[in-house]
Amino acid sequence: MAAVRTRRDRSQTRIDDYLLSEAQLEEMYYHMLLARRLNERMLALNRQGRAPFVIAGAGQEAAQVGAAMALKKGIDYVAPYYRDLGVNLVFGMDAREAMLNLLAKRDDPNAFGRQMPSHWGNRERHVVTQSSVVATQLLHAVGIALAAKMRNDPIVVLASCGEGSTSRGDFHEALNFAGIHKLPVIFYIENNGYAITERTDKEMAIEHVADRARAYGIHGAVVDGMDAIRVYQTVAPAVAETRGGGGPYLIEAKCYRLWAHSSDDDDSRYRTKQELEEWARKDPIKLFRERVESDRIFPPEDLDEIEQRVDDEVKEAAQWAASQPDPAPEDALGFVYKEL
Amino acid sequence: MAAVRTRRDRSQTRIDDYLLSEAQLEEMYYHMLLARRLNERMLALNRQGRAPFVIAGAGQEAAQVGAAMALKKGIDYVAPYYRDLGVNLVFGMDAREAMLNLLAKRDDPNAFGRQMPSHWGNRERHVVTQSSVVATQLLHAVGIALAAKMRNDPIVVLASCGEGSTSRGDFHEALNFAGIHKLPVIFYIENNGYAITERTDKEMAIEHVADRARAYGIHGAVVDGMDAIRVYQTVAPAVAETRGGGGPYLIEAKCYRLWAHSSDDDDSRYRTKQELEEWARKDPIKLFRERVESDRIFPPEDLDEIEQRVDDEVKEAAQWAASQPDPAPEDALGFVYKEL
Amino acid sequence: MAEMTVIEAIRSTLAEELTSDDRTFILGEDVEAGGVFRATEGLAARFPGRVIDSPLAESSIIGISIGAAHYGMRPIAEIQFADFIHAGFDQLCSEASRWSYRTKGDSWLPMVVRTPWGGGVHGGQHHSQSIEAYYCHMPGIKVVAPSFPADYRSLLRAAIEDPNPVLFLEHKRTYRLIKQDVDDAPAETRLGRSRITRRGNDLTIYAYGLMLHESLAAADTLAGEGIDCTVVDLLTLNPLDKETVLEAAKMTGKVLIVHEDTLTGGFGGELAALIAEHAFEYLDAPIRRVAGPDIPAMPFHHAMEGFFMPNRDKIAAAARDLAAY
Amino acid sequence: MAEMTVIEAIRSTLAEELTSDDRTFILGEDVEAGGVFRATEGLAARFPGRVIDSPLAESSIIGISIGAAHYGMRPIAEIQFADFIHAGFDQLCSEASRWSYRTKGDSWLPMVVRTPWGGGVHGGQHHSQSIEAYYCHMPGIKVVAPSFPADYRSLLRAAIEDPNPVLFLEHKRTYRLIKQDVDDAPAETRLGRSRITRRGNDLTIYAYGLMLHESLAAADTLAGEGIDCTVVDLLTLNPLDKETVLEAAKMTGKVLIVHEDTLTGGFGGELAALIAEHAFEYLDAPIRRVAGPDIPAMPFHHAMEGFFMPNRDKIAAAARDLAAY
Ligand SMILES: Cc1ncc(C[n+]2csc(CCOP(=O)(O)OP(=O)(O)O)c2C)c(N)n1
Ligand SMILES: Cc1ncc(C[n+]2csc(CCOP(=O)(O)OP(=O)(O)O)c2C)c(N)n1
Ligand SMILES: [Mg+2]
Ligand SMILES: [Mg+2]
């Protein structure tokens, strides 16, 4: 995990209401904010014609960072999906790498320019490589959990996807297998209300994806995905339970896609300004700051300082990454097969 | 539907306890028995080396005939699976055709020798053609129901498969779509306890497949599939409700596969004689006869006469079919594309 | 006469077919809002209830279309990107392709699966694929890959009217790139026919989709150098118009097969094999193929994408070699 | 030395690999009870917890194997019949084939998918298919199709030890039909190599699986008629041993490609294309293919099945024509 440069030594002691320490809360804010600011910069670069494609997690930072922080870095695995910049930051990606990924630079540690941006993957960091095909990763997560169980490794795998992606057969097959073998997997659904243009009622006839847990004999939970602290407080005990052999979880984080689907999408054709404005008021980063400020966890200056640090990092990273080498044309070749 | 030659004119009036008339009960017994005796003859032919492959529905006749009788022949559709000889008999297949199918004769109206036996299909009779690939037909049924709904045709589609087959992604995708569009489909699961060698606990972590209905916002029901009358009484109202726009049903008929998976399978390697004997006592045909006899619906002679008639038909059909023409080698060609 | 892009040709044909045949309907992801390429823009409002958003599930899009077609409708399924059709492979291969065969024509499936394919749009591994080779090895499925707007119109109409499952491949790079004056009257193109688009005596180039345009451009350049090319627009890939393919090979004795798809096991192999068997005596040179390299799929970065994509220069270079042979 | 059938060769190799490498395990339908062909008979008892019955869901068998392989295990997946792999096409194509490529080797997948393929067993449309063409068009997947028990042993071991996804095709008709004395010592066969099994100057036959045996039988007959055939056992189909393929073509100048799979778009097209490009100057005759007819899949009835299946007589007849050319 990228070291979070704390302003002063934060307390490691849990704050009762939060179940999180000051240090963790700072990390939480830092990662959420970094995800947002990186995404903003990425979109700006796209609008300037300097980045061909952006797909972002704006509105889902709390869902992502809160869940990822409930895992043990270096031990647990994540099989994330394209919006999960927040998850990746928690798992050790830094701003520079995020920018290398955006620009498909030769040294992007995720895909070396071979995949679209936001297709994560890093073996050493336990981030499972992913394609654009949604929901396939749920089965990979199950396979990792099966293997770990066979080896008696006490790990947990968190696999995430959008609510629309739960319509695919692979979702069913993954949860079914995990249920049968009581595997240590958290299926984590970031329900942001849309699958590109389709609202949730086009994807399912039920209100909560999490209600599907019963169909597989596994645990289900719904959490307010705009509240990072609640997310953490929901996912952390589930992680502990599944690690202890309690079987898989299906957790649904209710959130909202604050931006269009991607830089190629025009969302004005299928949703109203009014809807957007309503949700903007629930912005997870804004909410978080308001809460920790009103609870006086940190002085506002500290939070401002984190904001400043994030801005600096993003700016520096964008500049640095732009100057990094592109892949050569013939870098298209190689590694079709692994040689050991 | 093949005319059932009744011994005398049975009453068409419903018998209160049964919700079925005498005539229907006779038809029910006739079709269950015909299915069983045909399957027995088929297996005998296989053992004599005269039929290369048999896959039978012994133990599931009540589940099949009871459900099919709840539909409107000529109007409703079935998308059956390989064990569903009983469904097909109710929908109009006769003993001769069943034997043509077994022997892959040129004039088998299901597949003209092109498919393995028990791969049903007959457009005119509203029996949807099926492959060996399990569960694909659930989606075809949904497509038919969607089309019918678009056309305002008040039909119902019954799609069946085994409990093992519900593990496939297509099961999930079919139920999800049907739920979203409230389509007139009955997903009918014949839970016979085994998927070849695998018991149900290898296929799912829950006890009742029907509990999955909730995951799709549709109705679910479990019924004793060894009792044809109960099956009818469960399926008939569901058919009426879904026809009226009440949305799809997932109905699970608990039954038992009395024989090995197929003529190629040796079930002694994975189940005990004792288990088989216990279930043989619940043989759906035996149970049915006992009940109508003790309730004095028909005199025993009538039932004996039906038995005799069935035996005669099966014998005649087997002989007749054996003498029917085989496909010529070059009949392998043609109809790759439909010409209109 | 009106100038139309490829996407306009498709959209207008869809509208016409929805108007003229009430058995047609559209099923796919995001089609109600117009689809990601806007092929169905405005249609949901014009044809209420007949443009249907599917859940995000490709096997179901195909499987449900099969059922609806069996019932007598004429579903037009949209798979958002060809790259995502793979989850529907089973429904296409095990079911759709055999529906007529296994019932000896008792049942049949008048259905179309439209899907954008091909690269050169910065789509990376999963938004650039060529999928035709898989489906050209699936008797029972027809595969169509037009290049010009007028052919998109006539072949899409023909596909919808055909009683068989048709995979209708739309090269996404050409959607807005290629324009053509299109007659109001239906063009003559029929399913199952290829067309000799340009005639020349020195060598024959076979192509489809974007590569047909690149091949024509290459042929122009080569003409200036005194190399006269025949260019065959294959149009329907399965079943293939063997007659036209072989005629064109025999005419020039030298053949160059072009496709964007990766080389090994690509559709070009079948073309080469046909020619090597049935036009052998006419051949004056080795059969050459220009195709994508044998890597799983197109990389994202533009430099590597450019390396992957065949284009007019690579085609012209191979043609020069061949002409000089 | 012991005489072994193909199925015994497979079973014994599985047992050896489970013994020698504790990262290996078996996942598939009915494998605990031994599988429908008894390839895994007795293994569940000998290796508790390492022979795992999967639910009836092919996409999950492949997808879960991917995850386990990524974690460092060596899963050996069984797809009960090759015909049912289609639902796993997406996991193989979109995921397994690209795992190494898209991470530039940061991640990789040491996994094997074993599956019985081929016809002649009265299996009808869905228990007889050839699937190799699809996967030979998938760079990143290795495809192996042995013919002799000794090669089954060495190539299955090599497949399990390979760090890449390998599709291991077992011709089900040969399971009990083909026997061979097998050394205790590992055979030399390596992934990626074809073998010239028989040498003759008149023409070259390429084959794999059951058809290799039929080709050898045809070659015997033809030898009695004074026609001497070279027979190439392809063994690994993807990536292909181009060197051996071309060498054998150049040696005789006449080539006959044999496969059970349907003709159009089959693997034979690629072979023919390679030869027509890279051995063109050596060719003395059109490239011939003997293959299944272009129908969706093998019909059930034995008369039609016989019509479908290539065999020694059809191969010999084609070879005679070719020799006489
Ligand atoms: C199998 C597949 N089909 C279609 C697509 C195209 N596509 C990309 S994202 C997306 C919507 C996903 O919605 P959801 O799962 O809710 O995730 P979100 O984007 O809302 O986070 C679609 C249809 C795809 N990537 N994969
Ligand atoms: C997709 C697919 N995979 C595997 C098979 C092989 N197979 C045939 S029947 C069967 C078991 C089916 O079990 P279930 O659904 O419970 O039906 P049952 O045979 O018990 O009636 C299997 C695995 C198949 N036909 N289709
Ligand atoms: Mg969403
Ligand atoms: Mg069963």
CSV table of N, CA and C in Angstrom, one decimal, chain A residues 38-123:
chain,number,residue,atom,x,y,z
A,38,LEU,N,-8.2,12.3,-9.1
A,38,LEU,CA,-7.6,11.6,-10.3
A,38,LEU,C,-8.7,11.5,-11.4
A,39,ASN,N,-9.9,11.1,-11.1
A,39,ASN,CA,-10.9,11.0,-12.1
A,39,ASN,C,-11.2,12.3,-12.7
A,40,GLU,N,-11.2,13.3,-11.9
A,40,GLU,CA,-11.5,14.7,-12.5
A,40,GLU,C,-10.4,15.1,-13.5
A,41,ARG,N,-9.2,14.8,-13.1
A,41,ARG,CA,-8.1,15.2,-13.9
A,41,ARG,C,-8.1,14.4,-15.2
A,42,MET,N,-8.5,13.1,-15.1
A,42,MET,CA,-8.5,12.2,-16.2
A,42,MET,C,-9.6,12.7,-17.2
A,43,LEU,N,-10.7,13.1,-16.7
A,43,LEU,CA,-11.8,13.6,-17.6
A,43,LEU,C,-11.3,14.9,-18.3
A,44,ALA,N,-10.6,15.8,-17.5
A,44,ALA,CA,-10.1,17.0,-18.1
A,44,ALA,C,-9.1,16.7,-19.3
A,45,LEU,N,-8.3,15.7,-19.0
A,45,LEU,CA,-7.3,15.3,-20.1
A,45,LEU,C,-8.1,14.8,-21.3
A,46,ASN,N,-9.1,14.0,-21.0
A,46,ASN,CA,-9.9,13.5,-22.1
A,46,ASN,C,-10.5,14.6,-22.9
A,47,ARG,N,-11.1,15.6,-22.2
A,47,ARG,CA,-11.7,16.7,-22.9
A,47,ARG,C,-10.7,17.6,-23.7
A,48,GLN,N,-9.5,17.5,-23.2
A,48,GLN,CA,-8.4,18.2,-24.0
A,48,GLN,C,-7.8,17.3,-25.1
A,49,GLY,N,-8.4,16.2,-25.3
A,49,GLY,CA,-7.9,15.3,-26.3
A,49,GLY,C,-6.6,14.6,-26.0
A,50,ARG,N,-6.3,14.6,-24.7
A,50,ARG,CA,-5.0,13.9,-24.3
A,50,ARG,C,-5.1,12.6,-23.7
A,51,ALA,N,-6.4,12.1,-23.6
A,51,ALA,CA,-6.6,10.8,-23.0
A,51,ALA,C,-7.8,10.2,-23.8
A,52,PRO,N,-7.7,9.1,-24.5
A,52,PRO,CA,-8.8,8.7,-25.4
A,52,PRO,C,-10.0,8.2,-24.6
A,53,PHE,N,-9.9,7.8,-23.4
A,53,PHE,CA,-11.0,7.1,-22.8
A,53,PHE,C,-10.9,7.2,-21.3
A,54,VAL,N,-12.1,7.6,-20.7
A,54,VAL,CA,-12.1,7.6,-19.2
A,54,VAL,C,-13.4,6.9,-18.8
A,55,ILE,N,-13.2,6.0,-17.8
A,55,ILE,CA,-14.4,5.4,-17.1
A,55,ILE,C,-14.1,5.5,-15.6
A,56,ALA,N,-15.0,6.2,-14.9
A,56,ALA,CA,-14.7,6.7,-13.6
A,56,ALA,C,-15.6,6.2,-12.5
A,57,GLY,N,-15.2,6.4,-11.3
A,57,GLY,CA,-16.0,5.9,-10.2
A,57,GLY,C,-16.6,7.0,-9.3
A,58,ALA,N,-16.8,8.1,-9.9
A,58,ALA,CA,-17.3,9.3,-9.1
A,58,ALA,C,-18.7,8.9,-8.5
A,59,GLY,N,-18.8,9.1,-7.2
A,59,GLY,CA,-20.0,8.7,-6.5
A,59,GLY,C,-19.9,7.4,-5.8
A,60,GLN,N,-18.9,6.6,-6.2
A,60,GLN,CA,-18.7,5.3,-5.6
A,60,GLN,C,-17.5,5.2,-4.7
A,61,GLU,N,-16.9,6.3,-4.4
A,61,GLU,CA,-15.6,6.2,-3.7
A,61,GLU,C,-15.8,5.7,-2.3
A,62,ALA,N,-16.9,6.0,-1.7
A,62,ALA,CA,-17.1,5.5,-0.3
A,62,ALA,C,-17.3,4.0,-0.4
A,63,ALA,N,-18.1,3.6,-1.3
A,63,ALA,CA,-18.3,2.1,-1.5
A,63,ALA,C,-17.0,1.4,-1.7
A,64,GLN,N,-16.1,2.0,-2.5
A,64,GLN,CA,-14.9,1.3,-2.8
A,64,GLN,C,-13.9,1.3,-1.7
A,65,VAL,N,-13.6,2.5,-1.2
A,65,VAL,CA,-12.6,2.7,-0.2
A,65,VAL,C,-13.0,2.0,1.1
A,66,GLY,N,-14.2,2.2,1.5
A,66,GLY,CA,-14.7,1.6,2.7
A,66,GLY,C,-14.6,0.1,2.7
A,67,ALA,N,-14.9,-0.5,1.6
A,67,ALA,CA,-14.8,-2.0,1.5
A,67,ALA,C,-13.4,-2.5,1.4
A,68,ALA,N,-12.6,-1.8,0.6
A,68,ALA,CA,-11.2,-2.3,0.4
A,68,ALA,C,-10.4,-2.2,1.8
A,69,MET,N,-10.8,-1.1,2.5
A,69,MET,CA,-10.0,-1.0,3.8
A,69,MET,C,-10.4,-2.1,4.8
A,70,ALA,N,-11.5,-2.8,4.6
A,70,ALA,CA,-11.9,-3.9,5.5
A,70,ALA,C,-11.1,-5.1,5.2
A,71,LEU,N,-10.2,-5.1,4.2
A,71,LEU,CA,-9.5,-6.3,3.8
A,71,LEU,C,-8.0,-6.2,4.3
A,72,LYS,N,-7.3,-7.3,4.3
A,72,LYS,CA,-5.9,-7.3,4.7
A,72,LYS,C,-5.1,-7.2,3.5
A,73,LYS,N,-4.4,-6.0,3.3
A,73,LYS,CA,-3.6,-5.8,2.2
A,73,LYS,C,-2.4,-6.8,2.2
A,74,GLY,N,-2.0,-7.3,1.1
A,74,GLY,CA,-0.9,-8.3,1.0
A,74,GLY,C,-1.3,-9.7,1.3
A,75,ILE,N,-2.5,-9.9,1.9
A,75,ILE,CA,-3.0,-11.2,2.2
A,75,ILE,C,-4.3,-11.5,1.3
A,76,ASP,N,-5.3,-10.6,1.5
A,76,ASP,CA,-6.5,-10.8,0.8
A,76,ASP,C,-6.4,-10.4,-0.7
A,77,TYR,N,-7.4,-10.9,-1.5
A,77,TYR,CA,-7.4,-10.6,-2.9
A,77,TYR,C,-8.6,-9.7,-3.3
A,78,VAL,N,-8.4,-8.9,-4.3
A,78,VAL,CA,-9.6,-8.3,-4.9
A,78,VAL,C,-9.6,-8.6,-6.4
A,79,ALA,N,-10.9,-8.8,-6.8
A,79,ALA,CA,-11.1,-9.0,-8.3
A,79,ALA,C,-12.1,-7.8,-8.6
A,80,PRO,N,-11.5,-6.6,-8.9
A,80,PRO,CA,-12.3,-5.4,-9.0
A,80,PRO,C,-12.9,-5.3,-10.4
A,81,TYR,N,-13.7,-4.2,-10.5
A,81,TYR,CA,-14.2,-3.9,-11.9
A,81,TYR,C,-13.8,-2.5,-12.2
A,82,TYR,N,-14.1,-2.1,-13.5
A,82,TYR,CA,-13.4,-0.9,-14.0
A,82,TYR,C,-13.6,0.4,-13.2
A,83,ARG,N,-14.7,0.5,-12.4
A,83,ARG,CA,-14.9,1.8,-11.7
A,83,ARG,C,-14.0,1.8,-10.4
A,84,ASP,N,-13.4,0.7,-10.1
A,84,ASP,CA,-12.8,0.6,-8.8
A,84,ASP,C,-11.4,1.2,-8.6
A,85,LEU,N,-11.3,2.4,-9.1
A,85,LEU,CA,-10.0,3.1,-8.8
A,85,LEU,C,-9.8,3.2,-7.3
A,86,GLY,N,-10.8,3.4,-6.5
A,86,GLY,CA,-10.7,3.6,-5.1
A,86,GLY,C,-10.1,2.3,-4.5
A,87,VAL,N,-10.6,1.1,-4.9
A,87,VAL,CA,-10.2,-0.1,-4.4
A,87,VAL,C,-8.7,-0.3,-4.7
A,88,ASN,N,-8.3,0.1,-5.9
A,88,ASN,CA,-6.9,-0.1,-6.3
A,88,ASN,C,-6.0,0.8,-5.5
A,89,LEU,N,-6.4,2.0,-5.2
A,89,LEU,CA,-5.6,2.9,-4.5
A,89,LEU,C,-5.3,2.4,-3.1
A,90,VAL,N,-6.4,1.9,-2.5
A,90,VAL,CA,-6.2,1.3,-1.1
A,90,VAL,C,-5.2,0.1,-1.2
A,91,PHE,N,-5.3,-0.7,-2.3
A,91,PHE,CA,-4.5,-1.8,-2.5
A,91,PHE,C,-3.1,-1.5,-3.0
A,92,GLY,N,-2.7,-0.2,-3.1
A,92,GLY,CA,-1.3,0.1,-3.3
A,92,GLY,C,-1.0,0.8,-4.6
A,93,MET,N,-2.0,1.0,-5.4
A,93,MET,CA,-1.7,1.8,-6.6
A,93,MET,C,-1.5,3.3,-6.2
A,94,ASP,N,-0.5,4.0,-6.8
A,94,ASP,CA,-0.4,5.4,-6.5
A,94,ASP,C,-0.9,6.3,-7.7
A,95,ALA,N,-0.8,7.6,-7.5
A,95,ALA,CA,-1.4,8.5,-8.5
A,95,ALA,C,-0.6,8.4,-9.8
A,96,ARG,N,0.7,8.2,-9.7
A,96,ARG,CA,1.5,8.1,-10.9
A,96,ARG,C,1.0,6.9,-11.7
A,97,GLU,N,0.9,5.8,-11.0
A,97,GLU,CA,0.5,4.5,-11.8
A,97,GLU,C,-0.9,4.7,-12.4
A,98,ALA,N,-1.8,5.4,-11.6
A,98,ALA,CA,-3.1,5.6,-12.2
A,98,ALA,C,-3.0,6.4,-13.5
A,99,MET,N,-2.1,7.3,-13.5
A,99,MET,CA,-2.0,8.1,-14.7
A,99,MET,C,-1.3,7.3,-15.8
A,100,LEU,N,-0.4,6.5,-15.5
A,100,LEU,CA,0.3,5.6,-16.5
A,100,LEU,C,-0.8,4.8,-17.1
A,101,ASN,N,-1.7,4.3,-16.3
A,101,ASN,CA,-2.8,3.4,-16.8
A,101,ASN,C,-3.7,4.2,-17.7
A,102,LEU,N,-4.1,5.4,-17.3
A,102,LEU,CA,-5.0,6.2,-18.2
A,102,LEU,C,-4.4,6.4,-19.5
A,103,LEU,N,-3.1,6.7,-19.5
A,103,LEU,CA,-2.4,7.1,-20.8
A,103,LEU,C,-1.9,5.9,-21.5
A,104,ALA,N,-2.2,4.7,-21.0
A,104,ALA,CA,-1.7,3.4,-21.6
A,104,ALA,C,-0.2,3.4,-21.9
A,105,LYS,N,0.5,3.9,-20.9
A,105,LYS,CA,1.9,4.0,-21.1
A,105,LYS,C,2.6,2.6,-21.0
A,106,ARG,N,3.8,2.6,-21.5
A,106,ARG,CA,4.5,1.3,-21.6
A,106,ARG,C,4.6,0.6,-20.2
A,107,ASP,N,4.8,1.5,-19.2
A,107,ASP,CA,5.1,0.9,-17.9
A,107,ASP,C,3.9,0.9,-16.9
A,108,ASP,N,2.7,1.1,-17.5
A,108,ASP,CA,1.5,0.9,-16.6
A,108,ASP,C,1.6,-0.5,-16.1
A,109,PRO,N,1.6,-0.7,-14.7
A,109,PRO,CA,1.7,-2.0,-14.2
A,109,PRO,C,0.5,-2.9,-14.3
A,110,ASN,N,-0.6,-2.3,-14.7
A,110,ASN,CA,-1.8,-3.1,-14.9
A,110,ASN,C,-1.8,-3.8,-16.2
A,111,ALA,N,-1.6,-3.1,-17.3
A,111,ALA,CA,-1.8,-3.8,-18.6
A,111,ALA,C,-0.8,-3.3,-19.6
A,112,PHE,N,0.2,-2.4,-19.2
A,112,PHE,CA,1.3,-2.0,-20.1
A,112,PHE,C,0.8,-1.5,-21.5
A,113,GLY,N,-0.4,-0.8,-21.4
A,113,GLY,CA,-0.9,-0.2,-22.6
A,113,GLY,C,-1.7,-1.2,-23.4
A,114,ARG,N,-1.8,-2.4,-23.0
A,114,ARG,CA,-2.5,-3.4,-23.8
A,114,ARG,C,-4.0,-3.4,-23.7
A,115,GLN,N,-4.5,-2.9,-22.5
A,115,GLN,CA,-5.9,-2.8,-22.3
A,115,GLN,C,-6.4,-1.4,-22.2
A,116,MET,N,-7.7,-1.2,-22.3
A,116,MET,CA,-8.2,0.1,-22.0
A,116,MET,C,-7.9,0.6,-20.6
A,117,PRO,N,-7.9,1.9,-20.4
A,117,PRO,CA,-7.7,2.3,-19.0
A,117,PRO,C,-8.7,1.7,-18.1
A,118,SER,N,-8.4,1.6,-16.8
A,118,SER,CA,-9.3,1.1,-15.7
A,118,SER,C,-9.6,-0.4,-15.8
A,119,HIS,N,-8.7,-1.1,-16.5
A,119,HIS,CA,-8.7,-2.6,-16.5
A,119,HIS,C,-7.5,-3.0,-15.6
A,120,TRP,N,-7.9,-3.2,-14.4
A,120,TRP,CA,-6.8,-3.3,-13.4
A,120,TRP,C,-6.2,-4.7,-13.4
A,121,GLY,N,-5.1,-4.8,-12.6
A,121,GLY,CA,-4.5,-6.1,-12.4
A,121,GLY,C,-3.1,-5.9,-12.0
A,122,ASN,N,-2.7,-6.6,-10.9
A,122,ASN,CA,-1.3,-6.6,-10.4
A,122,ASN,C,-1.2,-7.8,-9.5
A,123,ARG,N,-0.5,-8.8,-10.0
A,123,ARG,CA,-0.3,-10.1,-9.3
A,123,ARG,C,0.2,-9.9,-7.9
